[in-house]
Tab-separated table of C-alpha atoms in Angstrom:
chain	number	residue	atom	x	y	z
A	10	UNK	CA	-14.719	1.962	-4.841
A	11	UNK	CA	-16.832	4.408	-6.357
A	12	UNK	CA	-14.940	6.959	-8.379
A	13	UNK	CA	-15.832	7.645	-11.915
A	14	UNK	CA	-17.808	4.431	-12.861
A	15	UNK	CA	-21.065	3.206	-11.720
A	16	UNK	CA	-21.010	0.343	-9.164
A	17	UNK	CA	-20.775	-3.123	-10.141
A	18	UNK	CA	-23.824	-5.270	-9.054
A	19	UNK	CA	-23.200	-6.980	-5.558
A	20	UNK	CA	-19.867	-5.596	-5.508
A	21	UNK	CA	-18.670	-5.574	-1.793
A	22	UNK	CA	-17.728	-2.363	-0.156
A	23	UNK	CA	-14.449	-1.675	1.401
A	24	UNK	CA	-15.787	-2.046	4.672
A	25	UNK	CA	-17.324	-5.376	3.818
A	26	UNK	CA	-13.754	-6.513	2.503
A	27	UNK	CA	-12.399	-5.368	5.758
A	28	UNK	CA	-14.924	-7.547	7.892
A	29	UNK	CA	-14.296	-10.556	5.636
A	30	UNK	CA	-10.672	-10.233	6.091
A	31	UNK	CA	-10.937	-9.684	9.893
A	32	UNK	CA	-12.914	-12.738	10.084
A	33	UNK	CA	-10.176	-15.009	8.117
A	34	UNK	CA	-7.288	-13.064	9.547
A	35	UNK	CA	-5.936	-15.662	12.118
A	36	UNK	CA	-6.022	-18.255	9.255
A	37	UNK	CA	-4.322	-15.557	6.877
A	38	UNK	CA	-1.405	-15.357	9.403
A	39	UNK	CA	-0.708	-18.913	9.982
A	40	UNK	CA	-0.871	-19.462	6.083
A	41	UNK	CA	1.426	-16.386	5.400
A	42	UNK	CA	-1.106	-15.123	2.751
A	43	UNK	CA	-4.630	-14.002	2.291
A	44	UNK	CA	-7.146	-16.841	1.418
A	45	UNK	CA	-8.901	-16.755	-2.020
A	46	UNK	CA	-12.144	-15.328	-0.775
A	47	UNK	CA	-10.564	-12.166	0.609
A	48	UNK	CA	-8.234	-11.536	-2.649
A	49	UNK	CA	-11.162	-11.959	-4.764
A	50	UNK	CA	-13.203	-9.535	-2.368
A	51	UNK	CA	-10.224	-6.998	-3.162
A	52	UNK	CA	-10.666	-7.624	-6.807
A	53	UNK	CA	-14.462	-7.444	-6.750
A	54	UNK	CA	-14.627	-4.188	-4.603
A	55	UNK	CA	-12.586	-2.517	-7.391
A	56	UNK	CA	-9.204	-1.820	-6.021
A	57	UNK	CA	-7.148	-3.304	-9.073
A	58	UNK	CA	-9.176	-1.270	-11.618
A	59	UNK	CA	-9.213	1.932	-9.432
A	60	UNK	CA	-6.415	3.832	-11.289
A	61	UNK	CA	-6.772	1.864	-14.266
A	62	UNK	CA	-7.451	4.139	-17.365
A	63	UNK	CA	-11.168	4.266	-18.280
A	64	UNK	CA	-10.595	3.303	-22.058
A	65	UNK	CA	-9.579	-0.049	-20.691
A	66	UNK	CA	-12.643	-0.411	-18.342
A	67	UNK	CA	-11.150	1.319	-15.328
A	68	UNK	CA	-12.328	3.531	-12.723
A	69	UNK	CA	-9.745	6.401	-13.072
A	70	UNK	CA	-10.288	6.892	-9.571
A	71	UNK	CA	-8.998	9.603	-7.069
A	72	UNK	CA	-6.259	9.236	-4.528
A	73	UNK	CA	-8.675	10.670	-1.940
A	74	UNK	CA	-11.038	7.584	-2.554
A	75	UNK	CA	-8.148	5.456	-2.416
A	76	UNK	CA	-6.693	6.444	0.858
A	77	UNK	CA	-10.448	6.232	2.558
A	78	UNK	CA	-11.173	2.670	1.099
A	79	UNK	CA	-7.663	1.379	1.964
A	80	UNK	CA	-8.166	2.283	5.645
A	81	UNK	CA	-11.635	1.269	5.757
A	82	UNK	CA	-10.117	-2.384	4.539
A	83	UNK	CA	-7.278	-1.826	7.211
A	84	UNK	CA	-9.789	-1.318	10.092
A	85	UNK	CA	-10.566	-4.920	9.717
A	86	UNK	CA	-7.077	-6.316	8.684
A	87	UNK	CA	-3.954	-4.547	7.468
A	88	UNK	CA	-2.491	-7.309	5.563
A	89	UNK	CA	-5.761	-7.330	3.191
A	90	UNK	CA	-5.513	-3.538	3.005
A	91	UNK	CA	-1.803	-3.576	2.125
A	92	UNK	CA	-2.486	-6.308	-0.756
A	93	UNK	CA	-5.436	-3.879	-1.807
A	94	UNK	CA	-3.319	-0.892	-1.825
A	95	UNK	CA	-0.638	-2.752	-3.888
A	96	UNK	CA	-3.331	-3.951	-6.461
A	97	UNK	CA	-4.334	-0.384	-6.839
A	98	UNK	CA	-0.603	1.201	-7.034
A	99	UNK	CA	0.563	-1.345	-9.329
A	100	UNK	CA	-2.388	-0.864	-11.551
A	101	UNK	CA	-1.402	3.124	-11.631
A	102	UNK	CA	1.973	1.843	-12.457
A	103	UNK	CA	1.034	-0.133	-15.404
A	104	UNK	CA	-0.662	2.688	-16.976
A	105	UNK	CA	3.129	3.960	-17.625
A	106	UNK	CA	3.631	1.255	-20.055
A	107	UNK	CA	3.455	1.714	-23.886
A	108	UNK	CA	0.181	0.871	-25.415
A	109	UNK	CA	1.083	-2.674	-26.391
A	110	UNK	CA	2.005	-3.247	-22.558
A	111	UNK	CA	-1.325	-2.085	-21.455
A	112	UNK	CA	-3.044	-4.299	-23.747
A	113	UNK	CA	-1.210	-7.157	-22.323
A	114	UNK	CA	-2.136	-6.421	-18.785
A	115	UNK	CA	-5.842	-5.283	-19.300
A	116	UNK	CA	-6.902	-7.005	-22.676
A	117	UNK	CA	-9.336	-9.211	-20.714
A	118	UNK	CA	-10.507	-6.444	-18.466
A	119	UNK	CA	-9.431	-3.857	-16.006
A	120	UNK	CA	-9.054	-6.175	-12.873
A	121	UNK	CA	-6.006	-7.825	-13.380
A	122	UNK	CA	-3.662	-8.251	-10.266
A	123	UNK	CA	-0.392	-6.655	-10.800
A	124	UNK	CA	2.331	-6.761	-8.107
A	125	UNK	CA	5.819	-5.452	-8.496
A	126	UNK	CA	9.312	-4.930	-7.007
A	127	UNK	CA	10.444	-1.152	-6.668
A	128	UNK	CA	13.803	-1.764	-5.891
A	129	UNK	CA	16.263	-2.873	-8.811
A	130	UNK	CA	17.246	-6.220	-9.002
A	131	UNK	CA	17.902	-9.030	-11.310
A	132	UNK	CA	20.050	-9.372	-14.502
A	133	UNK	CA	19.116	-8.062	-18.107
A	134	UNK	CA	20.700	-8.750	-21.446
A	135	UNK	CA	20.114	-6.732	-24.423
A	136	UNK	CA	18.479	-8.766	-27.295
A	137	UNK	CA	16.608	-8.023	-30.340
A	138	UNK	CA	13.624	-5.729	-29.704
A	139	UNK	CA	14.170	-5.950	-25.992
A	140	UNK	CA	15.877	-7.588	-22.910
A	141	UNK	CA	16.272	-11.047	-21.577
A	142	UNK	CA	15.984	-11.083	-17.703
A	143	UNK	CA	16.412	-13.421	-14.643
A	144	UNK	CA	16.914	-13.097	-11.095
A	145	UNK	CA	15.086	-13.076	-7.828
A	146	UNK	CA	12.862	-10.270	-6.448
A	147	UNK	CA	11.833	-10.083	-2.834
A	148	UNK	CA	8.820	-9.050	-0.982
A	149	UNK	CA	6.088	-8.777	-3.688
A	150	UNK	CA	3.158	-8.253	-1.485
A	151	UNK	CA	-0.255	-10.340	-2.861
A	152	UNK	CA	2.048	-12.234	-5.413
A	153	UNK	CA	-0.022	-15.632	-4.594
A	154	UNK	CA	-2.943	-13.779	-6.474
A	155	UNK	CA	-1.052	-12.046	-9.254
A	156	UNK	CA	-1.710	-12.041	-13.059
A	157	UNK	CA	1.440	-10.217	-13.858
A	158	UNK	CA	4.471	-8.626	-12.285
A	159	UNK	CA	6.563	-5.485	-13.142
A	160	UNK	CA	9.984	-5.860	-12.031
A	161	UNK	CA	12.375	-3.328	-11.588
A	162	UNK	CA	15.765	-3.996	-13.172
A	163	UNK	CA	18.854	-2.051	-14.674
A	164	UNK	CA	19.223	-2.616	-18.127
A	165	UNK	CA	21.913	-2.237	-20.904
A	166	UNK	CA	21.461	0.425	-23.394
A	167	UNK	CA	22.544	1.091	-26.810
A	168	UNK	CA	25.088	3.638	-25.823
A	169	UNK	CA	26.777	1.177	-23.305
A	170	UNK	CA	25.294	2.539	-20.454
A	171	UNK	CA	22.396	1.138	-18.155
A	172	UNK	CA	19.153	2.597	-17.419
A	173	UNK	CA	16.529	1.274	-14.411
A	174	UNK	CA	13.195	0.220	-16.168
A	175	UNK	CA	10.266	-1.697	-15.161
A	176	UNK	CA	9.669	-4.975	-17.091
A	177	UNK	CA	6.313	-6.628	-17.442
A	178	UNK	CA	6.436	-10.334	-17.046
A	179	UNK	CA	3.015	-12.765	-17.086
A	180	UNK	CA	2.269	-15.105	-14.159
A	181	UNK	CA	3.327	-17.947	-16.203
A	182	UNK	CA	6.758	-16.959	-16.334
A	183	UNK	CA	7.456	-16.746	-12.481
A	184	UNK	CA	7.812	-19.327	-9.720
A	185	UNK	CA	7.178	-18.149	-6.163
A	186	UNK	CA	9.579	-19.011	-3.078
A	187	UNK	CA	8.024	-18.981	0.219
A	188	UNK	CA	10.530	-16.511	2.231
A	189	UNK	CA	8.088	-14.400	4.195
A	190	UNK	CA	8.445	-15.178	7.902
A	191	UNK	CA	7.687	-12.001	9.800
A	192	UNK	CA	6.357	-10.628	13.121
A	193	UNK	CA	3.918	-8.490	11.467
A	194	UNK	CA	1.969	-7.984	8.150
A	195	UNK	CA	1.847	-11.846	8.118
A	196	UNK	CA	-1.081	-12.062	5.945
A	197	UNK	CA	0.298	-10.027	2.823
A	198	UNK	CA	2.322	-12.890	1.517
A	199	UNK	CA	5.444	-11.003	0.327
A	200	UNK	CA	7.373	-13.980	-0.962
A	201	UNK	CA	9.987	-13.947	-3.291
A	202	UNK	CA	9.492	-13.962	-7.149
A	203	UNK	CA	11.969	-16.344	-9.036
A	204	UNK	CA	12.293	-15.921	-12.995
A	205	UNK	CA	14.455	-17.866	-15.359
A	206	UNK	CA	15.651	-16.175	-18.358
A	207	UNK	CA	12.428	-14.486	-19.775
A	208	UNK	CA	12.332	-12.368	-23.003
A	209	UNK	CA	10.613	-9.022	-22.263
A	210	UNK	CA	9.881	-6.883	-25.678
A	211	UNK	CA	10.649	-3.174	-24.997
A	212	UNK	CA	6.790	-2.409	-25.484
A	213	UNK	CA	6.212	-4.370	-22.170
A	214	UNK	CA	8.602	-1.830	-20.363
A	215	UNK	CA	8.975	1.826	-19.028
A	216	UNK	CA	11.696	3.752	-17.456
A	217	UNK	CA	11.820	4.439	-13.605
A	218	UNK	CA	12.414	8.066	-14.740
A	219	UNK	CA	9.049	8.242	-16.153
A	220	UNK	CA	7.078	7.104	-13.115
A	221	UNK	CA	9.400	9.526	-10.729
A	222	UNK	CA	8.317	12.316	-12.919
A	223	UNK	CA	4.746	11.437	-13.858
A	224	UNK	CA	5.455	11.197	-17.401
A	225	UNK	CA	3.644	8.331	-19.005
A	226	UNK	CA	4.118	7.706	-22.534
A	227	UNK	CA	0.705	6.245	-23.642
A	228	UNK	CA	-1.933	7.466	-20.791
A	229	UNK	CA	-3.981	10.676	-20.360
A	230	UNK	CA	-5.182	9.789	-16.960
A	231	UNK	CA	-4.554	12.049	-14.378
A	232	UNK	CA	-3.263	9.503	-11.894
A	233	UNK	CA	-0.355	8.763	-14.119
A	234	UNK	CA	0.547	12.480	-14.215
A	235	UNK	CA	1.454	12.888	-10.738
A	236	UNK	CA	4.956	12.521	-9.620
A	237	UNK	CA	5.737	9.391	-7.602
A	238	UNK	CA	6.921	11.574	-4.473
A	239	UNK	CA	3.546	13.146	-4.103
A	240	UNK	CA	1.915	9.804	-3.644
A	241	UNK	CA	4.125	6.916	-3.044
A	242	UNK	CA	3.781	7.190	0.663
A	243	UNK	CA	-0.071	7.341	0.569
A	244	UNK	CA	0.189	3.559	-0.717
A	245	UNK	CA	1.865	2.276	2.657
A	246	UNK	CA	0.524	5.076	5.118
A	247	UNK	CA	-3.077	4.218	4.273
A	248	UNK	CA	-3.062	0.712	5.850
A	249	UNK	CA	-1.168	2.105	8.902
A	250	UNK	CA	-4.304	4.490	9.333
A	251	UNK	CA	-6.907	1.860	9.247
A	252	UNK	CA	-4.556	-0.368	11.345
A	253	UNK	CA	-4.624	2.218	14.069
A	254	UNK	CA	-8.360	2.820	13.876
A	255	UNK	CA	-8.802	-1.032	14.206
A	256	UNK	CA	-6.690	-0.860	17.390
A	257	UNK	CA	-8.537	2.281	18.903
A	258	UNK	CA	-11.825	0.347	18.225
A	259	UNK	CA	-10.585	-2.768	19.944
A	260	UNK	CA	-9.037	-1.048	22.654
A	261	UNK	CA	-12.285	1.026	23.188
A	262	UNK	CA	-14.441	-2.108	23.495
A	263	UNK	CA	-12.296	-3.338	25.930
A	264	UNK	CA	-12.233	-0.252	28.057
A	265	UNK	CA	-15.958	0.268	27.859
A	266	UNK	CA	-16.604	-3.342	28.965
A	267	UNK	CA	-14.357	-2.652	31.913
A	268	UNK	CA	-15.929	0.466	32.940
A	269	UNK	CA	-19.726	-1.268	32.727
A	270	UNK	CA	-18.444	-3.924	34.891
A	271	UNK	CA	-16.721	-1.422	37.650
A	272	UNK	CA	-18.786	-0.143	40.514
A	273	UNK	CA	-19.601	3.652	39.942
A	274	UNK	CA	-17.551	4.531	43.032
A	275	UNK	CA	-14.605	3.502	41.472
A	276	UNK	CA	-15.332	5.354	38.073
A	277	UNK	CA	-15.707	8.380	40.228
A	278	UNK	CA	-12.690	8.246	42.177
A	279	UNK	CA	-10.444	8.360	38.844
A	280	UNK	CA	-7.231	6.200	38.834
A	281	UNK	CA	-7.374	3.676	36.149
A	282	UNK	CA	-10.603	5.135	34.448
A	283	UNK	CA	-9.027	8.750	34.200
A	284	UNK	CA	-5.861	6.929	32.823
A	285	UNK	CA	-8.131	5.483	29.995
A	286	UNK	CA	-10.007	8.650	29.445
A	287	UNK	CA	-6.677	10.691	28.698
A	288	UNK	CA	-5.419	7.810	26.673
A	289	UNK	CA	-8.505	7.560	24.399
A	290	UNK	CA	-8.587	11.540	24.026
A	291	UNK	CA	-4.822	11.535	23.046
A	292	UNK	CA	-4.930	8.545	20.825
A	293	UNK	CA	-8.013	9.479	18.873
A	294	UNK	CA	-6.830	12.907	18.253
A	295	UNK	CA	-3.523	11.856	16.770
A	296	UNK	CA	-5.246	9.362	14.789
A	297	UNK	CA	-7.453	11.969	13.640
A	298	UNK	CA	-4.613	14.274	12.956
A	299	UNK	CA	-2.928	11.676	10.851
A	300	UNK	CA	-5.990	11.026	8.699
A	301	UNK	CA	-6.207	14.874	7.825
A	302	UNK	CA	-2.570	14.969	6.834
A	303	UNK	CA	-3.144	12.071	4.464
A	304	UNK	CA	-6.560	13.405	3.109
A	305	UNK	CA	-4.693	16.625	2.456
A	306	UNK	CA	-1.854	14.912	0.541
A	307	UNK	CA	-4.245	12.864	-1.660
A	308	UNK	CA	-6.578	16.174	-2.280
A	309	UNK	CA	-3.281	18.062	-3.423
A	310	UNK	CA	-2.547	15.092	-5.840
A	311	UNK	CA	-6.194	14.889	-7.047
A	312	UNK	CA	-6.156	19.020	-7.600
A	313	UNK	CA	-3.583	18.656	-10.153
A	314	UNK	CA	0.361	18.613	-11.042
A	315	UNK	CA	1.674	19.532	-7.660
A	316	UNK	CA	4.507	22.088	-7.327
A	317	UNK	CA	7.887	20.816	-6.028
A	318	UNK	CA	7.147	22.272	-2.422
A	319	UNK	CA	3.953	20.447	-2.272
A	320	UNK	CA	5.086	17.180	-3.419
A	321	UNK	CA	7.929	17.824	-0.801
A	322	UNK	CA	5.275	18.749	1.858
A	323	UNK	CA	3.195	15.485	0.876
A	324	UNK	CA	6.228	13.030	1.090
A	325	UNK	CA	6.883	14.770	4.621
A	326	UNK	CA	3.164	14.351	5.596
A	327	UNK	CA	2.878	10.643	4.746
A	328	UNK	CA	5.721	10.000	7.064
A	329	UNK	CA	4.560	12.231	9.771
A	330	UNK	CA	1.024	10.663	9.716
A	331	UNK	CA	2.644	7.443	10.240
A	332	UNK	CA	4.692	8.528	13.321
A	333	UNK	CA	1.583	10.189	14.837
A	334	UNK	CA	-0.186	6.633	14.107
A	335	UNK	CA	2.567	4.789	15.877
A	336	UNK	CA	2.445	7.082	18.734
A	337	UNK	CA	-1.280	6.460	19.050
A	338	UNK	CA	-1.274	2.629	18.777
A	339	UNK	CA	2.050	2.739	21.427
A	340	UNK	CA	-0.148	4.829	23.941
A	341	UNK	CA	-3.104	2.177	23.489
A	342	UNK	CA	-1.018	-0.801	23.952
A	343	UNK	CA	0.528	0.729	27.239
A	344	UNK	CA	-2.628	1.033	28.620
A	345	UNK	CA	-4.600	-1.919	27.193
A	346	UNK	CA	-3.842	-4.277	29.832
A	347	UNK	CA	-2.700	-7.921	29.640
A	348	UNK	CA	-5.706	-9.294	27.834
A	349	UNK	CA	-4.825	-7.193	24.793
A	350	UNK	CA	-1.706	-9.379	24.218
A	351	UNK	CA	-3.637	-12.310	23.862
A	352	UNK	CA	-2.913	-14.123	20.505
A	353	UNK	CA	-6.430	-14.679	20.290
A	354	UNK	CA	-7.350	-10.933	20.226
A	355	UNK	CA	-7.116	-8.509	17.403
A	356	UNK	CA	-5.541	-5.740	19.269
A	357	UNK	CA	-2.041	-7.218	19.416
A	358	UNK	CA	-2.489	-7.876	15.346
A	359	UNK	CA	-3.181	-4.261	14.552
A	360	UNK	CA	-0.394	-3.506	16.916
A	361	UNK	CA	2.197	-5.524	15.175
A	362	UNK	CA	0.998	-4.617	11.670
A	363	UNK	CA	1.184	-0.888	12.415
A	364	UNK	CA	4.976	-1.233	13.530
A	365	UNK	CA	5.676	-3.856	11.007
A	366	UNK	CA	4.347	-1.712	7.908
A	367	UNK	CA	6.062	1.523	9.132
A	368	UNK	CA	9.487	0.064	8.448
A	369	UNK	CA	8.748	0.452	4.551
A	370	UNK	CA	11.679	2.348	3.367
A	371	UNK	CA	9.270	4.862	1.858
A	372	UNK	CA	8.097	5.922	5.277
A	373	UNK	CA	11.457	6.980	6.692
A	374	UNK	CA	11.431	10.345	8.456
A	375	UNK	CA	14.920	11.571	7.589
A	376	UNK	CA	14.856	11.601	3.635
A	377	UNK	CA	11.261	13.222	3.638
A	378	UNK	CA	12.306	15.835	6.446
A	379	UNK	CA	15.275	16.911	4.457
A	380	UNK	CA	13.687	16.905	1.074
A	381	UNK	CA	11.138	19.392	2.362
A	382	UNK	CA	13.422	21.481	4.032
A	383	UNK	CA	15.447	21.732	1.223
A	384	UNK	CA	12.218	22.632	-1.013
A	385	UNK	CA	10.942	25.184	1.428
A	386	UNK	CA	14.337	26.991	1.858
A	387	UNK	CA	14.943	27.086	-1.788
A	388	UNK	CA	11.649	28.812	-2.067
A	389	UNK	CA	10.339	26.734	-4.479
A	390	UNK	CA	6.426	26.826	-5.009
C-alpha cells in the first residue's frame, strides 16, 4: 500500500499477496486459518499500518487505496483479503485510543496486528483506574496472527450507568478457542477469544460513541475523523468485490478454453456460446458498477467529513454494491458448468466466499436503505 509513505524495500504489492494467498488457499481452508507466510505478507505489504498515524510511523493512507488494495488481494483469496482489511480497519480503530493506549500498540512499530470484536460482549467490573473484564468474544478474524485485541464491552460508569467501550488487551492475556467451522471464508480463522479476568486501565480504552461519531481524543489523522457509518461497510464489501473479480477471471478462463476447443460452426450458431457472451457482459458490468459505488464512497470519505446525507448514501452503496456483486457471481455460477463446482478449482471458493461475506451484519439492506431514505426525505445535506 503506497499512500503517504515511501515504499519499503522489497515490500510485496497487494497483487503479489493475493497470488501468494491463492497458492495456499486450499491449505488455509483445511487449516481454517491463513498460513504464516500469508499473514506476514499482509503485514509486509503495509495493511496493518495503512491507517496508523504518521507520528507512529504509519501511512495515514486513504480509503480509496484501501478499497483497491483489499480487492486486489481478494482476487486471489477473499479470506486473506478479509484479514488484510481487518488489520487495516482495527489499526484505524486503535487511533481512537488515548495517547498511552496508542503507545502500547505502536511503541515497537506501526505494523502491529490488532483484531477486534465489534459487538458488545463479556463482563466488566469497575476497579481503581479502569476496569477488570473477562468473557468470550466470537468471530475475531485473523486472531491467530494478532498482537492485540480491542474488545467491545459494556462497562459500569461512576454515575451507576453503563457505557459501551473498546478495551485493549495484549496477546499474552487471551487464549483462542477454535470455533470457526463454516462453508465460506474458511481461511479467516475467525475463532473465539477467551479472556480470564484482566485489568485494563482507562487509558487503554475508548468509548464506542467516539468511533461512531469520528471524534478521537488523541489523533489528528483524517481517517479517524470520519464517522463510522461512512466507511464501516468498505471493510467488508471490498473483499466481496475482489472475490467477484476473481470469480469472473476464473469463469472467463474456462469459457475461453471451451471456445477455442469448439468447432467454429458451433460458435457461429449461437446457443451456449451466446449465453456465455451475454452472461459475461452482464456480470462484468455489475462488477464494474459495484466498484464505482465503492470508489465513490471511499472518495467521499477521503474528501472531508461527509454530511449526514452523504454518509447515509455511502452506507446504502456499500450494501448495494455487494448485492450487485452477488448477482454477478450467481449469474456466473449458473452458466459455469459442472467443472466449476469441483473442489479442486478456485471458482467455487470465490462463490462460497462472496456469499458468506455478504452475511455480515454491516451489509444488510434494510437498515442501510431506511437510513438513506430518512436522510434524503428529511432534506439533510
